[in-house]
Short mmCIF file of C-alpha atoms in Angstrom, two decimals:
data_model
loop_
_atom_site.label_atom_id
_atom_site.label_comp_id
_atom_site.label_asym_id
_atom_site.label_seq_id
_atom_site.Cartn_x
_atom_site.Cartn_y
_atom_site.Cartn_z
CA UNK A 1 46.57 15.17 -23.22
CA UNK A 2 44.38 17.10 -20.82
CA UNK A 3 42.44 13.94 -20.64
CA UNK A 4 41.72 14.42 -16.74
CA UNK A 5 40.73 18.05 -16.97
CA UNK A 6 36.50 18.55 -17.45
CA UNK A 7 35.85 20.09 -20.47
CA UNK A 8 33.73 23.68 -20.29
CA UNK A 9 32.11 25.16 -23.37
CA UNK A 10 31.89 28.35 -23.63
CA UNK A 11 28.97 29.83 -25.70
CA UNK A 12 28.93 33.92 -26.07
CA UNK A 13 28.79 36.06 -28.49
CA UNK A 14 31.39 38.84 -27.56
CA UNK A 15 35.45 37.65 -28.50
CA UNK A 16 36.40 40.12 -24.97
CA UNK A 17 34.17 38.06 -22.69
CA UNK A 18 34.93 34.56 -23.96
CA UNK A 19 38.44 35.10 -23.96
CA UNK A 20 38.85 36.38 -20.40
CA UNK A 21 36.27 33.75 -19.47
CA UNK A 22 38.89 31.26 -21.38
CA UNK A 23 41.32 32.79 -19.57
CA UNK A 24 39.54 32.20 -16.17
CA UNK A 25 39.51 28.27 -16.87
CA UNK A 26 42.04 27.45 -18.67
CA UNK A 27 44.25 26.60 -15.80
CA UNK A 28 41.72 23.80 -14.84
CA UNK A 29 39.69 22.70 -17.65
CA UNK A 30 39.75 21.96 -21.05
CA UNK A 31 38.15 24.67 -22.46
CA UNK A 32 35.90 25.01 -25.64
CA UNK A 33 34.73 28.25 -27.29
CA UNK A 34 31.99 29.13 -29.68
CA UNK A 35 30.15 32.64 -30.58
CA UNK A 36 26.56 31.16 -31.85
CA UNK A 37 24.63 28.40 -31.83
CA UNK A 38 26.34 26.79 -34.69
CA UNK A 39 29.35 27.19 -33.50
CA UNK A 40 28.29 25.69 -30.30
CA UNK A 41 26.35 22.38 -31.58
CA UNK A 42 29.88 21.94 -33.60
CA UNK A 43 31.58 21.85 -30.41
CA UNK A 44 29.27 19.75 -28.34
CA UNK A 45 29.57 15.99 -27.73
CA UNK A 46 29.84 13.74 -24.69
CA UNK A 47 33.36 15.37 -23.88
CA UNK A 48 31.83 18.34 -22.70
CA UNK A 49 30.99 18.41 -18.51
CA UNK A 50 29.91 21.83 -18.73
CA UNK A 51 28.25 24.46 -21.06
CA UNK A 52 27.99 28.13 -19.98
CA UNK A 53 25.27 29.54 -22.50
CA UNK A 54 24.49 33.13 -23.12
CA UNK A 55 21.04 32.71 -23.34
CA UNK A 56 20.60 35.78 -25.99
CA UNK A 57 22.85 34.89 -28.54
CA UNK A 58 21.79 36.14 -32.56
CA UNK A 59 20.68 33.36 -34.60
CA UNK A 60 19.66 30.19 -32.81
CA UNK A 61 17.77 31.18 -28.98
CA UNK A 62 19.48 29.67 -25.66
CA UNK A 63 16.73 27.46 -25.82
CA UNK A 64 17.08 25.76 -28.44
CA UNK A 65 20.91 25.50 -28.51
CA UNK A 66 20.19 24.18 -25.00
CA UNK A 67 17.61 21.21 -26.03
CA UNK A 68 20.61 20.36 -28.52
CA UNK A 69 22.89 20.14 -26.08
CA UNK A 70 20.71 17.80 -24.16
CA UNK A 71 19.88 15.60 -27.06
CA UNK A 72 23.49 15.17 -27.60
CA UNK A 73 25.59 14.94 -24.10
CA UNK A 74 22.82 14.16 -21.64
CA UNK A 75 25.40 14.40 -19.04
CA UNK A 76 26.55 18.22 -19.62
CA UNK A 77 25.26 20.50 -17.27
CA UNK A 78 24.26 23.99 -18.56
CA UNK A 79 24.17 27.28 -16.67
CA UNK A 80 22.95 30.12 -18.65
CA UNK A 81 24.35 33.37 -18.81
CA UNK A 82 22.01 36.18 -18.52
CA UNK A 83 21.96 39.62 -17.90
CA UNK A 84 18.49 39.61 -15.80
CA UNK A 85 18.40 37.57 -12.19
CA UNK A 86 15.84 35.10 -13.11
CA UNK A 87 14.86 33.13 -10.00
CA UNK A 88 13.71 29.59 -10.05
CA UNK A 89 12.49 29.60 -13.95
CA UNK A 90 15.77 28.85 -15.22
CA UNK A 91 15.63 25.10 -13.65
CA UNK A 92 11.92 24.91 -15.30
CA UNK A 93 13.32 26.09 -18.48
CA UNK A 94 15.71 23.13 -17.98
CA UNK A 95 18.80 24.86 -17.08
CA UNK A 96 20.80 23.70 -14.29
CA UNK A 97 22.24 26.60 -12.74
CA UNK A 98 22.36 30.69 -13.60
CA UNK A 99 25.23 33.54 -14.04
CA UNK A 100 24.52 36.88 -14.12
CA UNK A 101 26.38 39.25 -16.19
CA UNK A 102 28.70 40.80 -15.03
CA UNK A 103 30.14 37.80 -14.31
CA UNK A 104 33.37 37.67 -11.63
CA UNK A 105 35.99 35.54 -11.79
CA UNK A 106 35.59 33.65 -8.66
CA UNK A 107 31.47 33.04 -9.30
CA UNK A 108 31.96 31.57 -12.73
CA UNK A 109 34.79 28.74 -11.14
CA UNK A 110 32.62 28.25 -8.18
CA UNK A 111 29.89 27.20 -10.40
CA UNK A 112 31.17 25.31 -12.76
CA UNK A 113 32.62 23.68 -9.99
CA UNK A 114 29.14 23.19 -8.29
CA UNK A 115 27.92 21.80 -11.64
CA UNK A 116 30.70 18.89 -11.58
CA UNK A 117 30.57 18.07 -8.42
CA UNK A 118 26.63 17.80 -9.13
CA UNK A 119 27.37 15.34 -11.70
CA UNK A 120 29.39 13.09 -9.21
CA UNK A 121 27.09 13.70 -6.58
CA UNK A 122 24.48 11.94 -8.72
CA UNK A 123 27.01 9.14 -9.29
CA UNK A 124 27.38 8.62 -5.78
CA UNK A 125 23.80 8.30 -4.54
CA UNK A 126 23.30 5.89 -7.50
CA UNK A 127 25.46 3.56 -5.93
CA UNK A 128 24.50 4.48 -2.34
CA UNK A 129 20.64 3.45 -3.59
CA UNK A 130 22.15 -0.05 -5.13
CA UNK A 131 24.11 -0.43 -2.04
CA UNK A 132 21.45 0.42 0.52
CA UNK A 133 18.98 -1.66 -1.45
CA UNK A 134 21.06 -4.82 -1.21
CA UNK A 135 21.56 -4.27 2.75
CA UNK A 136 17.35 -4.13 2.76
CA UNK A 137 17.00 -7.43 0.87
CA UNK A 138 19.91 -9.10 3.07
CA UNK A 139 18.21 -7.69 5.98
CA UNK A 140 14.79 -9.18 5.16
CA UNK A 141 16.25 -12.45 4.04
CA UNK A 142 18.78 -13.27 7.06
CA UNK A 143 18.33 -13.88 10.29
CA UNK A 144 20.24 -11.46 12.57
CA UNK A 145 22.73 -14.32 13.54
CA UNK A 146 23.54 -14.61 9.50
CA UNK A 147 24.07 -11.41 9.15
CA UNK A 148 25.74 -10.66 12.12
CA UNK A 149 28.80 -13.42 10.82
CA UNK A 150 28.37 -12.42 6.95
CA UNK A 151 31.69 -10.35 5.83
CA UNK A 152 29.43 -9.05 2.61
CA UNK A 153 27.55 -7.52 5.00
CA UNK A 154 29.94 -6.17 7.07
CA UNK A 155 31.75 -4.94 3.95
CA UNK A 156 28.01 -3.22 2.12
CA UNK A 157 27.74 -1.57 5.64
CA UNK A 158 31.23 -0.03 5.73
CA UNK A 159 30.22 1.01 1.86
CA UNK A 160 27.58 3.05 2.47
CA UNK A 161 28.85 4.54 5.51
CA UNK A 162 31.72 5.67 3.81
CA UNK A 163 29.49 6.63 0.74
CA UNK A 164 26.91 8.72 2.85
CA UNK A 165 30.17 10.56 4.32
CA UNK A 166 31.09 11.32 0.73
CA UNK A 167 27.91 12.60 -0.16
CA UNK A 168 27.71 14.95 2.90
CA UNK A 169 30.79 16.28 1.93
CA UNK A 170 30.23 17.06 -1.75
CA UNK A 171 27.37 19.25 -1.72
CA UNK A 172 27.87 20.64 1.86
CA UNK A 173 25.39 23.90 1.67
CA UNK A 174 22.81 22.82 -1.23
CA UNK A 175 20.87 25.68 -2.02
CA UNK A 176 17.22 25.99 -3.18
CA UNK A 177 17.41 26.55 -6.83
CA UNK A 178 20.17 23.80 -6.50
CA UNK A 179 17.84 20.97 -4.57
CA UNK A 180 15.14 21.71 -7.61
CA UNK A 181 17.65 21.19 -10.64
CA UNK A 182 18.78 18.03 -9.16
CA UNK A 183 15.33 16.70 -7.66
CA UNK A 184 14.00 17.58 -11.79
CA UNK A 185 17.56 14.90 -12.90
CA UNK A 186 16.56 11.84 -10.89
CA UNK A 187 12.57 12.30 -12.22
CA UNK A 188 13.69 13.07 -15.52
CA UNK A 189 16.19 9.27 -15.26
CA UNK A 190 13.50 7.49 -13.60
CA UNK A 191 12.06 6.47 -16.78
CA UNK A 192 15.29 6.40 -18.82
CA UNK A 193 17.65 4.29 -16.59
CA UNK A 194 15.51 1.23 -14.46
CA UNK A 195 18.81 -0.45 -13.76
CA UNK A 196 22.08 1.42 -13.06
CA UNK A 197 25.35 -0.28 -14.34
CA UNK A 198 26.21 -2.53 -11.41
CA UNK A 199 30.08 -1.56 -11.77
CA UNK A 200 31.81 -2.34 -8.86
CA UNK A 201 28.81 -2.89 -6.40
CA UNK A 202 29.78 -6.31 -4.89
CA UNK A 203 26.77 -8.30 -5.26
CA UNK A 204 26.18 -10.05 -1.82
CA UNK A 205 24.28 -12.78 -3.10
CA UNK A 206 26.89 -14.06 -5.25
CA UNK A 207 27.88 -17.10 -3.00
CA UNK A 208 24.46 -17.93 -2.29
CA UNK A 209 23.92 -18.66 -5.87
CA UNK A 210 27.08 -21.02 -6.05
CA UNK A 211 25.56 -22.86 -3.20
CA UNK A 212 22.43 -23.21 -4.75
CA UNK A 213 24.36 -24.49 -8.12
CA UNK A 214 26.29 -27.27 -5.62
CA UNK A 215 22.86 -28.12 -4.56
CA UNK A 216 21.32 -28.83 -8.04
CA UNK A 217 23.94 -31.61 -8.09
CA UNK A 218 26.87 -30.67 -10.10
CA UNK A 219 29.14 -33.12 -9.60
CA UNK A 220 32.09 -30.73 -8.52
CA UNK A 221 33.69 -32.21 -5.64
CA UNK A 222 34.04 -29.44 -2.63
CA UNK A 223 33.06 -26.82 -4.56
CA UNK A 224 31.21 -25.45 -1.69
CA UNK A 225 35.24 -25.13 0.36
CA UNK A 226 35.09 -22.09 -2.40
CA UNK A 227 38.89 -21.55 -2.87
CA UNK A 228 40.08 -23.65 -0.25
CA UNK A 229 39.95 -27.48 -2.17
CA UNK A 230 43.05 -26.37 -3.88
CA UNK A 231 45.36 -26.92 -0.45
CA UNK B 1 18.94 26.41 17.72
CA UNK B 2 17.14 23.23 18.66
CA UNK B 3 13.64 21.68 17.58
CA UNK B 4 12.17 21.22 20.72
CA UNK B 5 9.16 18.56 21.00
CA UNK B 6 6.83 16.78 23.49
CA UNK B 7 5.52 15.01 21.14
CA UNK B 8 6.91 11.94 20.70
CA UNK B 9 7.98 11.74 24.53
CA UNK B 10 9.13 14.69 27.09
CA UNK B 11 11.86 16.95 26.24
CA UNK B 12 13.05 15.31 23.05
CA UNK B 13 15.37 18.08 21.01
CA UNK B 14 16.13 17.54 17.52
CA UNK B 15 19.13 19.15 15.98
CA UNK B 16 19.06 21.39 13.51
CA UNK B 17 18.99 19.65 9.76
CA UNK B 18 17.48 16.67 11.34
CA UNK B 19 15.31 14.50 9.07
CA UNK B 20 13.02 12.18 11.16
CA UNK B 21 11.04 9.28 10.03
CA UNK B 22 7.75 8.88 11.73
CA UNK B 23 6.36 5.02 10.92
CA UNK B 24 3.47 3.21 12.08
CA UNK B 25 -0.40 2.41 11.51
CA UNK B 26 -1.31 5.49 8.84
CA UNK B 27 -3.68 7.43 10.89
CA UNK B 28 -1.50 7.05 14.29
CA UNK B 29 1.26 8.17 12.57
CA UNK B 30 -0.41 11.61 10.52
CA UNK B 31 -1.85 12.48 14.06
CA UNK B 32 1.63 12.64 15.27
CA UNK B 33 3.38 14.26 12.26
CA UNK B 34 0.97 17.09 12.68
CA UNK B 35 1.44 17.36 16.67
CA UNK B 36 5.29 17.50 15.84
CA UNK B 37 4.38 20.53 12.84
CA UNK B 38 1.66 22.32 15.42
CA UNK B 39 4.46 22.62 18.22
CA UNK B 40 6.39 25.51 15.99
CA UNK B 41 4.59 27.65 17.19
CA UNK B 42 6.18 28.22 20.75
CA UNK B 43 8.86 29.73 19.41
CA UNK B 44 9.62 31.86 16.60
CA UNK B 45 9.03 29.00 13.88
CA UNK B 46 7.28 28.41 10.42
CA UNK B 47 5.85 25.04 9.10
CA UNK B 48 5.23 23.38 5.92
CA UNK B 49 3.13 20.71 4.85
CA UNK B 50 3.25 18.81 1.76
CA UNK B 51 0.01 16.70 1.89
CA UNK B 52 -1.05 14.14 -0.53
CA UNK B 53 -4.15 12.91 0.96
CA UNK B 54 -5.54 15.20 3.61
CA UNK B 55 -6.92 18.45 1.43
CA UNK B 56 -5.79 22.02 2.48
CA UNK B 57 -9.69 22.91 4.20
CA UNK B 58 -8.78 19.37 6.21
CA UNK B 59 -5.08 20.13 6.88
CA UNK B 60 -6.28 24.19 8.43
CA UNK B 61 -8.96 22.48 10.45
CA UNK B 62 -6.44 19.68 12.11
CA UNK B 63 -3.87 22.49 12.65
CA UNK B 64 -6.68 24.23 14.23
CA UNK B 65 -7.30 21.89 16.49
CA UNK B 66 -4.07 21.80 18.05
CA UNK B 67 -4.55 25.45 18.38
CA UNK B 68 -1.56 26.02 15.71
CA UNK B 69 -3.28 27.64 12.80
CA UNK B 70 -1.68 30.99 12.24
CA UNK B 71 -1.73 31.70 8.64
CA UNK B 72 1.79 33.89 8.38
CA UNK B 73 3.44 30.78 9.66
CA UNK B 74 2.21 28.02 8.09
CA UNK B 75 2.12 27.12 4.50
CA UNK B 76 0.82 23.90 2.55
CA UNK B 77 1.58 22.07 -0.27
CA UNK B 78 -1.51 20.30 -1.58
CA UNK B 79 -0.76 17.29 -3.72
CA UNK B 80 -4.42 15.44 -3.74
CA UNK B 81 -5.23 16.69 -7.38
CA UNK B 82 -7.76 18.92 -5.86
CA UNK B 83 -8.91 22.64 -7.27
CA UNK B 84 -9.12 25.29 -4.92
CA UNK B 85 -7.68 28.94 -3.92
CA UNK B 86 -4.38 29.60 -3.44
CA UNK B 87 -5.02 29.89 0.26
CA UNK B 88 -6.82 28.65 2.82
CA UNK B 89 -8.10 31.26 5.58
CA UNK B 90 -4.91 33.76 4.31
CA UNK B 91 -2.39 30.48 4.45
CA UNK B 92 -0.90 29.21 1.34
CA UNK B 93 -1.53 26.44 -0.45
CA UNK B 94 0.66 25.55 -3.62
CA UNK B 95 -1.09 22.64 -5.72
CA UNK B 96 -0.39 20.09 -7.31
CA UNK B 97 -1.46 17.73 -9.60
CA UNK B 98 -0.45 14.34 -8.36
CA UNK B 99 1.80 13.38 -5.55
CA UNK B 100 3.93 11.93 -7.94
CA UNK B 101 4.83 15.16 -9.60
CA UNK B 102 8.21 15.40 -7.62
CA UNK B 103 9.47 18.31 -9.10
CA UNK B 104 6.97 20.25 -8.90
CA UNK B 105 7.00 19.37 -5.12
CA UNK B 106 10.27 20.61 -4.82
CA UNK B 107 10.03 23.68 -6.50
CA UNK B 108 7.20 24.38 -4.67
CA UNK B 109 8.84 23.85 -1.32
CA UNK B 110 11.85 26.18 -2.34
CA UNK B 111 9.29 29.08 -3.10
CA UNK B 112 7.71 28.52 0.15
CA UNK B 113 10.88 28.47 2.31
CA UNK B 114 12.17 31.59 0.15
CA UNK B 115 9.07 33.36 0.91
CA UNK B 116 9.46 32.94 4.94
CA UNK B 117 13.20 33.68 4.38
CA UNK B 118 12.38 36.89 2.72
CA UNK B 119 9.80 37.66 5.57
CA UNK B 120 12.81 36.71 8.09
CA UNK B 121 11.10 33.23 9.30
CA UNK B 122 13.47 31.22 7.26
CA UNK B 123 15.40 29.62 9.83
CA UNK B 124 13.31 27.41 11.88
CA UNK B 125 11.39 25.97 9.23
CA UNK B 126 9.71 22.41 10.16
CA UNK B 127 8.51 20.51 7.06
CA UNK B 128 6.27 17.69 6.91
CA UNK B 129 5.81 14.94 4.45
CA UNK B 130 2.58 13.01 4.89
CA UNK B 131 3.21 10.68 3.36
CA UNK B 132 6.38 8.98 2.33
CA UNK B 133 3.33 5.67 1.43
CA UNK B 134 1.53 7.33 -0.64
CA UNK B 135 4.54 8.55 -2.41
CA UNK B 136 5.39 5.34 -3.27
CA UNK B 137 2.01 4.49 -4.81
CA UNK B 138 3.14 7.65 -7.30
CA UNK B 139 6.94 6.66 -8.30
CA UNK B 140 9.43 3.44 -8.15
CA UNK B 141 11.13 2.92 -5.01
CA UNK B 142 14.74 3.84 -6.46
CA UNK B 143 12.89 7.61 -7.54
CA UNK B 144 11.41 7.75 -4.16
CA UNK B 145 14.93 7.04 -2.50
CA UNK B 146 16.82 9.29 -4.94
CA UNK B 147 14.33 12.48 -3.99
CA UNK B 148 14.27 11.41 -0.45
CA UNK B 149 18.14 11.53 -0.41
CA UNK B 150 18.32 15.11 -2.09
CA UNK B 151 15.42 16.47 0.18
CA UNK B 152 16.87 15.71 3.35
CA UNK B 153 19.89 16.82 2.04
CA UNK B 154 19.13 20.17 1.54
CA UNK B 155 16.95 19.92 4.78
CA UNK B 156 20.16 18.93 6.41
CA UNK B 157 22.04 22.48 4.43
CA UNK B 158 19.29 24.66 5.53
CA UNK B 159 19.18 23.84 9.39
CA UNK B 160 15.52 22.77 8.83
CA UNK B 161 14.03 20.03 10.45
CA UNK B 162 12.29 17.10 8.45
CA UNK B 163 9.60 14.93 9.43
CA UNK B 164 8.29 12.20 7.40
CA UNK B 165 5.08 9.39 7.74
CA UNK B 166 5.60 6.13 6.44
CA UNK B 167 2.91 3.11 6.95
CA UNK B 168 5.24 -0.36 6.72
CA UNK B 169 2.25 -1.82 7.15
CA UNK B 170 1.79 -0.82 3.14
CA UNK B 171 4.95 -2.11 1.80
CA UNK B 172 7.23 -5.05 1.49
CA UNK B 173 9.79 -5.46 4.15
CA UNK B 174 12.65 -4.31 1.76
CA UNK B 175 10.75 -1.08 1.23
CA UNK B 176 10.56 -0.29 4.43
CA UNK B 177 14.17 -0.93 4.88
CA UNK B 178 15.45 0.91 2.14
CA UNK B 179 13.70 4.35 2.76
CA UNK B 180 13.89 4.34 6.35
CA UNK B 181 18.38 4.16 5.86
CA UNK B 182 17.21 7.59 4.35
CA UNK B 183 16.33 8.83 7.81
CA UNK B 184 18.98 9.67 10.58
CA UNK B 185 16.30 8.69 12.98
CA UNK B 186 12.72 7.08 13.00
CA UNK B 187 9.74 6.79 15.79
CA UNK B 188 8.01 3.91 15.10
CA UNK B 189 4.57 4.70 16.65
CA UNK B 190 2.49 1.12 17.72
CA UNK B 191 -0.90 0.62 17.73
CA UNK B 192 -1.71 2.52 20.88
CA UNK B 193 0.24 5.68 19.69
CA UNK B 194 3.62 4.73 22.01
CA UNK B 195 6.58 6.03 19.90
CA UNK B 196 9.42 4.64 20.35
CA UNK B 197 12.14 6.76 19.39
CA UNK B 198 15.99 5.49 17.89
CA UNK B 199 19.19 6.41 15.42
CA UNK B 200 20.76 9.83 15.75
CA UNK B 201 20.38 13.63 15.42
CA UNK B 202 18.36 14.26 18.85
CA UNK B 203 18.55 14.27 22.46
CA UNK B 204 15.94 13.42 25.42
CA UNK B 205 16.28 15.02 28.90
#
């Protein structure tokens, strides 16, 4: 159950505010509550898409609750809770995004809303990079009459256009402290993740390489008709 | 609002949130990067710079002599590794380490175009990236693409307009190929300085 819903951790220290900030999400998201640091490392795993973290909480500091919280679901976003505006040093602290208290209703669903659609956003243009990567190698490889008559090619095209149309829509009014967080993600994966999982990314070179294989001399008889030496 | 240019060729107009590629020979192509940055000044715009090889003393002097130096308006981002003051003849100039220090680019850049919102010059902002080559000499291509993507995204959000130098001359074909589908539109500049101008986001006439 509740499978579908993100999951949003909620990490203050006063009952009143976490439950009307339970209360806030629970129509949408799974929601997960904790009052300390302890509390809140108990709670986190992968599950959790979003922590909102009161970044003076007794015991353990926002900070270090935070570098938990990284160690352990690298793919939670965290906006800290604060009672002080604090400009761009959040995202150099390694936060993603900032509320201030008090914090209204219809600002804390609008950003954890921002945060996941961050996370997807990231998705996408890992898959638009794949994508637009293979068009590049196609288009240094094939003549323009090859590529011209090659359906993969038609089909990657279609892809990314559709992709980059996605991507426009998702973030449509990125803002500053936004563009930082996110430009700090893909630096901070350039060194962890070379290679992306393919997934679904249909891998235009995929028939070449069964040509080549008919070529070596396999003695499979029209295995270069593909499909059609079944008819 | 339209970023009007002679630059390239008469009455070219970009539209707002357009992200242009500039690519060609390397020092054909900085010339015209900083004739496109030097025109802001007809009307009531702001540049920035991010520079990775041309020093902030060097990048003053060639605004200067395109008579486009005014130091509330312009503001640099100075990525050669180089010491200095935080300004150059009362202009700005954030540094940086290394041109491959991306978010520190970044971060840098959203100070600056806070700072000329807050002074109410926020809204015709032309930034220049010079360049996208040496970038590449700093980071993988699929970084380069990924902060390419986001930049000209939020260029795109804020109405700004985005001009980039690339030399293909320095990479492999499917380099070049890749970071220009970044672009909505590229002048590729030959050897005599000709640009020839396609994709979409302006108009000419």
């Amino acid at each position: 159950m509740g499978s579908e819903e993100p999951t949003v951790l909620v990490v203050e220290d006063e009952p009143p505010l976490i439950e009307i900030y339970a209360r806030w999400l629970e129509a949408d998201h799974e929601v997960r509550t904790a009052q300390n640091g302890d509390e809140a490392l108990e709670q986190v795993d992968e599950e959790v898409d979003v922590a909102l973290l009161d970044r003076l909480m007794p015991g353990m500091s926002g900070d270090e609750v935070l570098a938990e919280i990284r160690d352990r679901a690298p793919g939670c976003r965290v906006a800290m809770v604060t009672a002080v505006e604090p400009d761009f040093d959040i995202i150099e602290m390694g936060f993603d995004d900032y509320l201030t208290k008090p914090v209204e209703k219809e600002t804390l669903l609008e950003t954890v809303e921002r945060l996941l659609t961050r996370s997807d956003y990231a998705g996408l243009e890992q898959e638009l990079y794949a994508l637009v990567s293979k068009r590049s190698a196609l288009q240094s490889a094939k003549s323009t009459r090859e590529i011209a008559e090659s359906d993969e090619y038609a089909e990657l095209e279609a892809r990314i256009e559709e992709l980059e149309a996605e991507l426009d829509a998702a973030l449509p009014d990125m803002e500053s402290g936004e563009f930082v967080a996110m430009v700090r993600d893909i630096e901070t994966n350039a060194d962890e993740e070379p290679t992306m999982p393919e997934g679904d990314v249909p891998d235009p070179f995929e028939d070449e390489a069964d040509d080549a294989g008919d070529e070596d001399g396999e003695n499979e008889t029209g295995g270069s008709t593909a499909g059609g030496g079944d008819r | 609002m339209r970023y009007e240019t002679s630059a390239l060729s008469d009455g070219v107009a970009f539209n707002e949130g357009t992200s242009l590629l500039v690519s060609g020979p390397s020092t054909g192509v900085q010339e015209q990067v900083y004739d496109l940055l030097a025109e802001r000044t007809d009307s009531a715009g702001t540049a920035i710079l991010i520079s990775t090889d041309r020093g902030a003393p060097e990048v003053v002097r060639s605004f200067e002599d395109r008579d486009a130096f005014d130091a509330g308006r312009v503001a640099f981002i100075d990525c050669t590794g180089r010491d200095g003051p935080e300004d150059e003849q009362g202009a700005p100039v954030r540094r940086l380490g290394s041109p491959g220090d991306l978010t520190g680019m970044s971060l840098e850049f959203a100070k600056l175009v806070d700072r000329f919102e807050d002074a109410g010059r926020g809204d015709r902002v032309r930034v220049g990236l010079v360049s996208v080559s040496t970038l590449l000499m700093y980071t993988d291509v699929r970084t380069a693409f990924r902060f390419l993507h986001v930049f000209t995204s939020r260029i795109r959000s804020g109405g700004l307009f985005g001009i980039f130098a690339m030399d293909p001359g320095m990479h492999d074909q499917k380099t070049v190929n890749t970071v220009r589908a970044v672009f909505d539109c590229e002048a590729r500049v030959d050897d005599g300085g000709e640009a020839d101008l396609r994709g979409s986001g302006y108009t000419v006439g």
